[in-house]
């Protein structure tokens, strides 16, 4: 079930103004849950009439040690990752802007959320699919660093 965290809401002057959701940023990990996370973020954006921004962060480990997105696939590059994120958007029927960056996941998600003035960050729970109900380490870090509330779906 979705969980909304609001550690940053205490800084809100007017809750109704603070919780105006015009831009949603969805962190996409390109793993087992990407389709579902983007589909839910897209549904929420559509329902709210909000803009959706899908962001994937290429970590230094991926960049240096994992040369392929999938066995036999294209070499890992910003272009191939952008194409993979766009493929998820197309497959799920969701429209949105794609943003790719390199670095620490939580820092980059927070940076892009600030730069794009995201009102809400949407994440999957991450971690291993066989451990239901647990938020992965990237998810916890995103919740701590995000400049806006985070919805885990």
CSV table of N, CA and C in Angstrom, one decimal:
chain,number,residue,atom,x,y,z
A,1,UNK,N,0.8,-1.2,0.0
A,1,UNK,CA,0.0,0.0,0.0
A,1,UNK,C,0.9,1.2,0.0
A,2,UNK,N,0.5,2.3,-0.7
A,2,UNK,CA,1.3,3.5,-0.8
A,2,UNK,C,1.5,4.1,0.6
A,3,UNK,N,2.7,4.7,0.8
A,3,UNK,CA,3.0,5.4,2.1
A,3,UNK,C,3.6,6.7,1.7
A,4,UNK,N,3.0,7.8,2.3
A,4,UNK,CA,3.4,9.2,2.1
A,4,UNK,C,4.2,9.6,3.3
A,5,UNK,N,5.4,10.1,3.1
A,5,UNK,CA,6.2,10.6,4.2
A,5,UNK,C,6.2,12.1,4.0
A,6,UNK,N,6.2,12.8,5.1
A,6,UNK,CA,6.1,14.3,5.1
A,6,UNK,C,7.1,15.0,6.0
A,7,UNK,N,8.4,14.5,6.1
A,7,UNK,CA,9.2,15.1,7.1
A,7,UNK,C,9.5,16.6,6.8
A,8,UNK,N,9.2,17.0,5.6
A,8,UNK,CA,9.5,18.4,5.3
A,8,UNK,C,8.2,19.3,5.4
A,9,UNK,N,7.1,18.8,5.8
A,9,UNK,CA,5.9,19.5,5.9
A,9,UNK,C,5.9,20.5,7.0
A,10,UNK,N,6.7,20.3,8.0
A,10,UNK,CA,6.7,21.2,9.2
A,10,UNK,C,7.1,22.6,8.7
A,11,UNK,N,7.8,22.8,7.6
A,11,UNK,CA,8.2,24.1,7.1
A,11,UNK,C,7.1,24.8,6.3
A,12,UNK,N,6.0,24.1,6.1
A,12,UNK,CA,4.9,24.6,5.3
A,12,UNK,C,4.2,25.7,6.1
A,13,UNK,N,4.0,26.9,5.4
A,13,UNK,CA,3.3,28.0,6.1
A,13,UNK,C,1.8,27.7,6.0
A,14,UNK,N,1.3,27.3,4.8
A,14,UNK,CA,-0.1,27.0,4.6
A,14,UNK,C,-0.1,25.6,4.0
A,15,UNK,N,-0.7,24.7,4.7
A,15,UNK,CA,-0.7,23.3,4.3
A,15,UNK,C,-1.3,23.1,2.9
A,16,UNK,N,-2.4,23.8,2.6
A,16,UNK,CA,-3.1,23.7,1.3
A,16,UNK,C,-2.2,24.2,0.2
A,17,UNK,N,-1.5,25.3,0.5
A,17,UNK,CA,-0.6,25.8,-0.5
A,17,UNK,C,0.6,24.9,-0.7
A,18,UNK,N,1.1,24.4,0.3
A,18,UNK,CA,2.3,23.5,0.3
A,18,UNK,C,2.0,22.2,-0.4
A,19,UNK,N,0.7,21.7,-0.3
A,19,UNK,CA,0.4,20.4,-0.9
A,19,UNK,C,-0.3,20.6,-2.2
A,20,UNK,N,0.0,21.6,-2.9
A,20,UNK,CA,-0.5,21.8,-4.3
A,20,UNK,C,0.5,21.0,-5.2
A,21,UNK,N,0.0,20.0,-5.8
A,21,UNK,CA,0.8,19.1,-6.6
A,21,UNK,C,0.7,19.3,-8.1
A,22,UNK,N,1.7,20.1,-8.6
A,22,UNK,CA,1.7,20.4,-10.0
A,22,UNK,C,2.8,19.7,-10.7
A,23,UNK,N,3.9,19.3,-10.0
A,23,UNK,CA,5.0,18.6,-10.6
A,23,UNK,C,5.4,17.4,-9.8
A,24,UNK,N,5.3,16.2,-10.4
A,24,UNK,CA,5.7,15.0,-9.7
A,24,UNK,C,7.0,14.5,-10.3
A,25,UNK,N,7.9,14.1,-9.5
A,25,UNK,CA,9.2,13.5,-9.9
A,25,UNK,C,9.1,12.0,-9.5
A,26,UNK,N,9.3,11.2,-10.4
A,26,UNK,CA,9.3,9.7,-10.2
A,26,UNK,C,10.7,9.2,-10.4
A,27,UNK,N,11.3,8.6,-9.3
A,27,UNK,CA,12.6,8.0,-9.4
A,27,UNK,C,12.4,6.6,-9.9
A,28,UNK,N,13.1,6.3,-11.0
A,28,UNK,CA,13.0,5.1,-11.7
A,28,UNK,C,14.3,4.3,-11.6
A,29,UNK,N,14.2,3.1,-11.1
A,29,UNK,CA,15.4,2.3,-10.9
A,29,UNK,C,15.7,1.3,-12.0
A,30,UNK,N,14.8,1.2,-12.9
A,30,UNK,CA,14.9,0.2,-14.0
A,30,UNK,C,15.2,-1.2,-13.5
A,31,UNK,N,14.3,-1.6,-12.6
A,31,UNK,CA,14.4,-3.0,-12.1
A,31,UNK,C,13.0,-3.6,-12.1
A,32,UNK,N,12.8,-4.6,-11.3
A,32,UNK,CA,11.6,-5.4,-11.3
A,32,UNK,C,10.3,-4.6,-11.0
A,33,UNK,N,10.4,-3.4,-10.4
A,33,UNK,CA,9.2,-2.6,-10.0
A,33,UNK,C,9.0,-1.4,-10.9
A,34,UNK,N,9.9,-1.1,-11.8
A,34,UNK,CA,9.8,0.1,-12.6
A,34,UNK,C,8.5,0.4,-13.3
A,35,UNK,N,7.9,-0.7,-13.9
A,35,UNK,CA,6.6,-0.5,-14.6
A,35,UNK,C,5.5,-0.1,-13.7
A,36,UNK,N,5.4,-0.7,-12.5
A,36,UNK,CA,4.4,-0.5,-11.6
A,36,UNK,C,4.5,0.9,-11.0
A,37,UNK,N,5.7,1.3,-10.6
A,37,UNK,CA,6.0,2.6,-10.0
A,37,UNK,C,5.6,3.7,-11.0
A,38,UNK,N,6.1,3.6,-12.2
A,38,UNK,CA,5.8,4.7,-13.2
A,38,UNK,C,4.3,4.7,-13.6
A,39,UNK,N,3.7,3.5,-13.6
A,39,UNK,CA,2.3,3.5,-13.9
A,39,UNK,C,1.5,4.2,-12.8
A,40,UNK,N,1.8,3.9,-11.6
A,40,UNK,CA,1.1,4.6,-10.4
A,40,UNK,C,1.4,6.1,-10.4
A,41,UNK,N,2.6,6.5,-10.7
A,41,UNK,CA,3.0,7.9,-10.7
A,41,UNK,C,2.2,8.6,-11.8
A,42,UNK,N,2.2,7.9,-13.0
A,42,UNK,CA,1.4,8.5,-14.1
A,42,UNK,C,0.0,8.6,-13.9
A,43,UNK,N,-0.6,7.6,-13.2
A,43,UNK,CA,-2.1,7.7,-12.9
A,43,UNK,C,-2.3,8.9,-11.9
A,44,UNK,N,-1.4,9.1,-10.9
A,44,UNK,CA,-1.6,10.2,-10.0
A,44,UNK,C,-1.4,11.5,-10.7
A,45,UNK,N,-0.4,11.6,-11.5
A,45,UNK,CA,-0.2,12.9,-12.3
A,45,UNK,C,-1.4,13.2,-13.2
A,46,UNK,N,-1.9,12.2,-13.8
A,46,UNK,CA,-3.1,12.4,-14.7
A,46,UNK,C,-4.3,12.9,-13.9
A,47,UNK,N,-4.5,12.2,-12.7
A,47,UNK,CA,-5.6,12.5,-11.9
A,47,UNK,C,-5.5,14.0,-11.3
A,48,UNK,N,-4.3,14.4,-11.0
A,48,UNK,CA,-4.1,15.7,-10.5
A,48,UNK,C,-3.9,16.8,-11.6
A,49,UNK,N,-3.7,16.4,-12.8
A,49,UNK,CA,-3.4,17.3,-13.9
A,49,UNK,C,-2.0,17.9,-13.7
A,50,UNK,N,-1.1,17.0,-13.2
A,50,UNK,CA,0.3,17.4,-12.9
A,50,UNK,C,1.2,17.0,-14.0
A,51,UNK,N,2.3,17.6,-14.0
A,51,UNK,CA,3.5,17.2,-14.9
A,51,UNK,C,4.2,16.1,-14.3
A,52,UNK,N,4.7,15.1,-15.0
A,52,UNK,CA,5.5,14.0,-14.5
A,52,UNK,C,6.9,14.1,-15.1
A,53,UNK,N,7.9,13.9,-14.2
A,53,UNK,CA,9.3,13.9,-14.6
A,53,UNK,C,9.8,12.6,-14.1
A,54,UNK,N,10.3,11.7,-15.0
A,54,UNK,CA,10.9,10.4,-14.6
A,54,UNK,C,12.4,10.6,-14.6
A,55,UNK,N,13.0,10.3,-13.5
A,55,UNK,CA,14.5,10.4,-13.3
A,55,UNK,C,15.1,9.1,-13.0
A,56,UNK,N,16.2,8.8,-13.7
A,56,UNK,CA,17.0,7.7,-13.3
A,56,UNK,C,18.5,8.2,-13.1
A,57,UNK,N,19.0,7.7,-12.0
A,57,UNK,CA,20.4,8.0,-11.6
A,57,UNK,C,21.3,6.8,-11.9
A,58,UNK,N,22.3,7.1,-12.8
A,58,UNK,CA,23.3,6.1,-13.1
A,58,UNK,C,24.3,6.2,-11.9
A,59,UNK,N,24.5,5.2,-11.2
A,59,UNK,CA,25.5,5.3,-10.1
A,59,UNK,C,26.9,5.1,-10.6
A,60,UNK,N,27.9,5.6,-9.9
A,60,UNK,CA,29.3,5.3,-10.3
A,60,UNK,C,29.6,3.8,-10.5
A,61,UNK,N,29.0,3.0,-9.6
A,61,UNK,CA,29.2,1.6,-9.7
A,61,UNK,C,28.7,1.1,-11.1
A,62,UNK,N,27.4,1.4,-11.4
A,62,UNK,CA,26.9,1.0,-12.7
A,62,UNK,C,27.8,1.5,-13.9
A,63,UNK,N,28.2,2.8,-13.7
A,63,UNK,CA,28.9,3.4,-14.8
A,63,UNK,C,30.3,2.7,-15.0
A,64,UNK,N,30.9,2.3,-13.9
A,64,UNK,CA,32.3,1.7,-14.1
A,64,UNK,C,32.3,0.2,-14.1
A,65,UNK,N,31.3,-0.5,-13.5
A,65,UNK,CA,31.4,-1.9,-13.4
A,65,UNK,C,30.4,-2.7,-14.2
A,66,UNK,N,29.3,-2.1,-14.5
A,66,UNK,CA,28.2,-2.9,-15.2
A,66,UNK,C,28.1,-2.3,-16.6
A,67,UNK,N,28.8,-3.0,-17.6
A,67,UNK,CA,28.8,-2.4,-18.9
A,67,UNK,C,27.5,-2.6,-19.7
A,68,UNK,N,26.6,-3.4,-19.2
A,68,UNK,CA,25.4,-3.7,-20.0
A,68,UNK,C,24.1,-3.4,-19.1
A,69,UNK,N,23.1,-2.9,-19.7
A,69,UNK,CA,21.8,-2.8,-19.0
A,69,UNK,C,21.2,-4.2,-18.8
A,70,UNK,N,21.3,-5.0,-19.8
A,70,UNK,CA,20.9,-6.4,-19.8
A,70,UNK,C,21.9,-7.2,-20.6
A,71,UNK,N,22.0,-8.5,-20.3
A,71,UNK,CA,23.0,-9.4,-21.0
A,71,UNK,C,22.6,-9.3,-22.5
A,72,UNK,N,23.6,-9.0,-23.3
A,72,UNK,CA,23.4,-8.9,-24.8
A,72,UNK,C,22.9,-7.6,-25.2
A,73,UNK,N,22.6,-6.7,-24.3
A,73,UNK,CA,22.0,-5.4,-24.6
A,73,UNK,C,23.1,-4.4,-25.0
A,74,UNK,N,22.6,-3.2,-25.2
A,74,UNK,CA,23.6,-2.1,-25.6
A,74,UNK,C,24.5,-1.7,-24.4
A,75,UNK,N,25.7,-1.2,-24.6
A,75,UNK,CA,26.5,-0.7,-23.5
A,75,UNK,C,25.8,0.4,-22.7
A,76,UNK,N,26.1,0.4,-21.5
A,76,UNK,CA,25.5,1.4,-20.6
A,76,UNK,C,26.0,2.8,-20.9
A,77,UNK,N,25.0,3.7,-21.2
A,77,UNK,CA,25.3,5.1,-21.5
A,77,UNK,C,24.1,5.9,-21.2
A,78,UNK,N,24.3,7.2,-21.1
A,78,UNK,CA,23.1,8.0,-20.8
A,78,UNK,C,22.0,7.8,-21.9
A,79,UNK,N,22.5,7.6,-23.1
A,79,UNK,CA,21.5,7.4,-24.2
A,79,UNK,C,20.8,6.1,-24.1
A,80,UNK,N,21.5,5.0,-23.8
A,80,UNK,CA,20.8,3.8,-23.6
A,80,UNK,C,19.9,3.7,-22.4
A,81,UNK,N,20.3,4.4,-21.3
A,81,UNK,CA,19.5,4.5,-20.1
A,81,UNK,C,18.2,5.3,-20.4
A,82,UNK,N,18.4,6.4,-21.1
A,82,UNK,CA,17.2,7.3,-21.5
A,82,UNK,C,16.3,6.5,-22.3
A,83,UNK,N,16.8,5.7,-23.2
A,83,UNK,CA,15.9,4.8,-24.1
A,83,UNK,C,15.2,3.8,-23.2
A,84,UNK,N,15.9,3.2,-22.2
A,84,UNK,CA,15.2,2.2,-21.4
A,84,UNK,C,14.1,2.9,-20.5
A,85,UNK,N,14.3,4.1,-20.0
A,85,UNK,CA,13.3,4.8,-19.3
A,85,UNK,C,12.1,5.1,-20.2
A,86,UNK,N,12.4,5.6,-21.4
A,86,UNK,CA,11.4,5.9,-22.3
A,86,UNK,C,10.6,4.7,-22.7
A,87,UNK,N,11.3,3.5,-22.8
A,87,UNK,CA,10.6,2.3,-23.1
A,87,UNK,C,9.6,1.9,-22.0
A,88,UNK,N,10.0,2.1,-20.7
A,88,UNK,CA,9.0,1.9,-19.6
A,88,UNK,C,7.8,2.8,-19.7
A,89,UNK,N,8.1,4.1,-20.0
A,89,UNK,CA,7.0,5.1,-20.2
A,89,UNK,C,6.0,4.6,-21.3
A,90,UNK,N,6.6,4.2,-22.4
A,90,UNK,CA,5.8,3.8,-23.6
A,90,UNK,C,5.0,2.5,-23.2
A,91,UNK,N,5.7,1.6,-22.6
A,91,UNK,CA,5.1,0.3,-22.2
A,91,UNK,C,3.9,0.5,-21.3
A,92,UNK,N,4.0,1.5,-20.4
A,92,UNK,CA,2.9,1.7,-19.4
A,92,UNK,C,1.9,2.7,-19.8
A,93,UNK,N,2.1,3.4,-21.0
A,93,UNK,CA,1.2,4.4,-21.5
A,93,UNK,C,1.3,5.7,-20.7
A,94,UNK,N,2.4,5.9,-20.1
A,94,UNK,CA,2.6,7.2,-19.3
A,94,UNK,C,3.4,8.1,-20.1
A,95,UNK,N,3.0,9.4,-20.0
A,95,UNK,CA,3.8,10.4,-20.7
A,95,UNK,C,4.5,11.3,-19.6
A,96,UNK,N,5.7,11.7,-19.9
A,96,UNK,CA,6.5,12.5,-19.0
A,96,UNK,C,7.9,12.8,-19.6
A,97,UNK,N,8.5,13.8,-18.9
A,97,UNK,CA,9.9,14.2,-19.2
A,97,UNK,C,10.8,13.1,-18.7
A,98,UNK,N,11.9,12.8,-19.4
A,98,UNK,CA,12.9,11.9,-18.9
A,98,UNK,C,14.2,12.7,-18.5
A,99,UNK,N,14.7,12.4,-17.4
A,99,UNK,CA,15.9,13.1,-16.9
A,99,UNK,C,16.9,12.0,-16.4
A,100,UNK,N,18.1,12.0,-16.9
A,100,UNK,CA,19.1,11.0,-16.6
A,100,UNK,C,20.3,11.8,-16.0
A,101,UNK,N,20.8,11.3,-14.9
A,101,UNK,CA,22.0,11.9,-14.3
A,101,UNK,C,22.9,10.8,-13.7
A,102,UNK,N,24.1,11.2,-13.3
A,102,UNK,CA,25.1,10.3,-12.8
A,102,UNK,C,25.5,10.8,-11.4
A,103,UNK,N,25.6,9.8,-10.4
A,103,UNK,CA,26.1,10.2,-9.1
A,103,UNK,C,25.4,9.4,-8.0
A,104,UNK,N,25.4,9.9,-6.8
A,104,UNK,CA,24.7,9.3,-5.7
A,104,UNK,C,23.2,9.4,-5.9
A,105,UNK,N,22.5,8.3,-5.7
A,105,UNK,CA,21.0,8.3,-6.0
A,105,UNK,C,20.3,9.4,-5.2
A,106,UNK,N,20.4,9.3,-3.9
A,106,UNK,CA,19.5,10.3,-3.1
A,106,UNK,C,19.9,11.7,-3.4
A,107,UNK,N,21.2,12.0,-3.5
A,107,UNK,CA,21.6,13.4,-3.7
A,107,UNK,C,21.1,13.9,-5.1
A,108,UNK,N,21.2,13.0,-6.1
A,108,UNK,CA,20.8,13.4,-7.5
A,108,UNK,C,19.3,13.6,-7.5
A,109,UNK,N,18.5,12.7,-6.9
A,109,UNK,CA,17.1,12.8,-6.9
A,109,UNK,C,16.7,14.1,-6.2
A,110,UNK,N,17.3,14.4,-5.1
A,110,UNK,CA,17.0,15.6,-4.4
A,110,UNK,C,17.4,16.9,-5.2
A,111,UNK,N,18.5,16.8,-5.9
A,111,UNK,CA,19.0,17.9,-6.7
A,111,UNK,C,18.0,18.2,-7.9
A,112,UNK,N,17.6,17.1,-8.6
A,112,UNK,CA,16.6,17.2,-9.7
A,112,UNK,C,15.3,17.7,-9.2
A,113,UNK,N,14.8,17.2,-8.0
A,113,UNK,CA,13.6,17.6,-7.4
A,113,UNK,C,13.6,19.1,-7.2
A,114,UNK,N,14.7,19.6,-6.6
A,114,UNK,CA,14.8,21.1,-6.4
A,114,UNK,C,14.8,21.8,-7.7
A,115,UNK,N,15.7,21.4,-8.6
A,115,UNK,CA,15.8,22.1,-9.9
A,115,UNK,C,14.5,22.1,-10.7
A,116,UNK,N,13.7,21.1,-10.6
A,116,UNK,CA,12.4,21.0,-11.4
A,116,UNK,C,11.3,21.5,-10.5
A,117,UNK,N,11.5,21.9,-9.3
A,117,UNK,CA,10.5,22.4,-8.4
A,117,UNK,C,9.4,21.3,-8.2
A,118,UNK,N,9.8,20.1,-8.0
A,118,UNK,CA,8.9,19.0,-7.8
A,118,UNK,C,8.1,19.1,-6.4
A,119,UNK,N,6.8,19.0,-6.5
A,119,UNK,CA,6.0,19.1,-5.3
A,119,UNK,C,5.9,17.7,-4.6
A,120,UNK,N,6.2,16.7,-5.2
A,120,UNK,CA,6.1,15.3,-4.7
A,120,UNK,C,7.1,14.4,-5.4
A,121,UNK,N,7.8,13.6,-4.6
A,121,UNK,CA,8.7,12.6,-5.2
A,121,UNK,C,8.1,11.2,-5.0
A,122,UNK,N,8.0,10.5,-6.1
A,122,UNK,CA,7.4,9.2,-6.1
A,122,UNK,C,8.5,8.1,-6.2
A,123,UNK,N,8.5,7.1,-5.3
A,123,UNK,CA,9.5,6.1,-5.4
A,123,UNK,C,8.8,4.7,-5.2
A,124,UNK,N,9.6,3.7,-5.7
A,124,UNK,CA,9.2,2.3,-5.4
A,124,UNK,C,9.8,2.0,-4.0
A,125,UNK,N,9.5,0.8,-3.5
A,125,UNK,CA,10.1,0.5,-2.2
A,125,UNK,C,11.5,-0.1,-2.4
A,126,UNK,N,11.9,-0.5,-3.6
A,126,UNK,CA,13.2,-0.9,-3.8
A,126,UNK,C,13.5,-2.2,-3.0
A,127,UNK,N,14.8,-2.5,-2.9
A,127,UNK,CA,15.1,-3.7,-2.2
A,127,UNK,C,14.8,-5.0,-3.0
A,128,UNK,N,14.9,-6.1,-2.3
A,128,UNK,CA,14.6,-7.4,-3.0
A,128,UNK,C,13.1,-7.7,-3.0
A,129,UNK,N,12.6,-8.2,-4.1
A,129,UNK,CA,11.2,-8.4,-4.3
A,129,UNK,C,10.7,-9.5,-3.3
A,130,UNK,N,11.6,-10.3,-2.8
A,130,UNK,CA,11.2,-11.4,-1.9
A,130,UNK,C,11.1,-10.9,-0.4
A,131,UNK,N,11.4,-9.6,-0.2
A,131,UNK,CA,11.3,-9.0,1.1
A,131,UNK,C,10.2,-8.0,1.1
A,132,UNK,N,8.9,-8.4,1.1
A,132,UNK,CA,7.8,-7.4,1.0
A,132,UNK,C,7.7,-6.5,2.2
A,133,UNK,N,7.3,-5.3,2.0
A,133,UNK,CA,7.1,-4.4,3.1
A,133,UNK,C,8.3,-3.6,3.6
A,134,UNK,N,9.4,-3.8,2.9
A,134,UNK,CA,10.6,-3.2,3.3
A,134,UNK,C,11.1,-2.1,2.3
A,135,UNK,N,11.5,-1.0,2.8
A,135,UNK,CA,12.0,0.1,1.9
A,135,UNK,C,13.5,-0.1,1.8
A,136,UNK,N,14.0,-0.1,0.5
A,136,UNK,CA,15.4,-0.2,0.3
A,136,UNK,C,16.2,0.9,0.8
A,137,UNK,N,17.5,0.8,0.8
A,137,UNK,CA,18.4,1.8,1.3
A,137,UNK,C,18.4,3.1,0.5
A,138,UNK,N,18.2,3.0,-0.8
A,138,UNK,CA,18.1,4.2,-1.6
A,138,UNK,C,16.8,4.9,-1.3
A,139,UNK,N,15.7,4.2,-1.0
A,139,UNK,CA,14.5,4.8,-0.6
A,139,UNK,C,14.6,5.6,0.7
A,140,UNK,N,15.2,5.0,1.7
A,140,UNK,CA,15.4,5.7,2.9
A,140,UNK,C,16.2,7.0,2.7
A,141,UNK,N,17.2,6.9,1.9
A,141,UNK,CA,18.1,8.1,1.7
A,141,UNK,C,17.3,9.1,0.9
A,142,UNK,N,16.5,8.7,0.0
A,142,UNK,CA,15.7,9.7,-0.8
A,142,UNK,C,14.7,10.4,0.2
A,143,UNK,N,14.1,9.7,1.1
A,143,UNK,CA,13.1,10.3,2.0
A,143,UNK,C,13.9,11.3,2.9
A,144,UNK,N,15.1,11.0,3.3
A,144,UNK,CA,15.8,11.9,4.2
A,144,UNK,C,16.3,13.2,3.4
A,145,UNK,N,16.6,13.1,2.1
A,145,UNK,CA,17.2,14.2,1.4
A,145,UNK,C,16.2,15.0,0.6
A,146,UNK,N,15.1,14.4,0.3
A,146,UNK,CA,14.1,15.0,-0.7
A,146,UNK,C,13.6,16.4,-0.1
A,147,UNK,N,13.5,17.4,-1.0
A,147,UNK,CA,13.1,18.7,-0.6
A,147,UNK,C,11.5,18.8,-0.5
A,148,UNK,N,10.9,17.7,-0.8
A,148,UNK,CA,9.4,17.7,-0.8
A,148,UNK,C,9.0,16.3,-0.2
A,149,UNK,N,7.7,16.2,0.1
A,149,UNK,CA,7.2,14.9,0.5
A,149,UNK,C,7.5,13.8,-0.5
A,150,UNK,N,7.6,12.5,0.1
A,150,UNK,CA,7.9,11.4,-0.8
A,150,UNK,C,6.7,10.4,-0.6
A,151,UNK,N,6.3,9.9,-1.8
A,151,UNK,CA,5.2,8.9,-1.8
A,151,UNK,C,5.9,7.6,-2.3
A,152,UNK,N,5.8,6.6,-1.4
A,152,UNK,CA,6.4,5.2,-1.8
A,152,UNK,C,5.2,4.4,-2.2
A,153,UNK,N,5.3,3.9,-3.4
A,153,UNK,CA,4.2,3.1,-3.9
A,153,UNK,C,4.6,1.6,-4.1
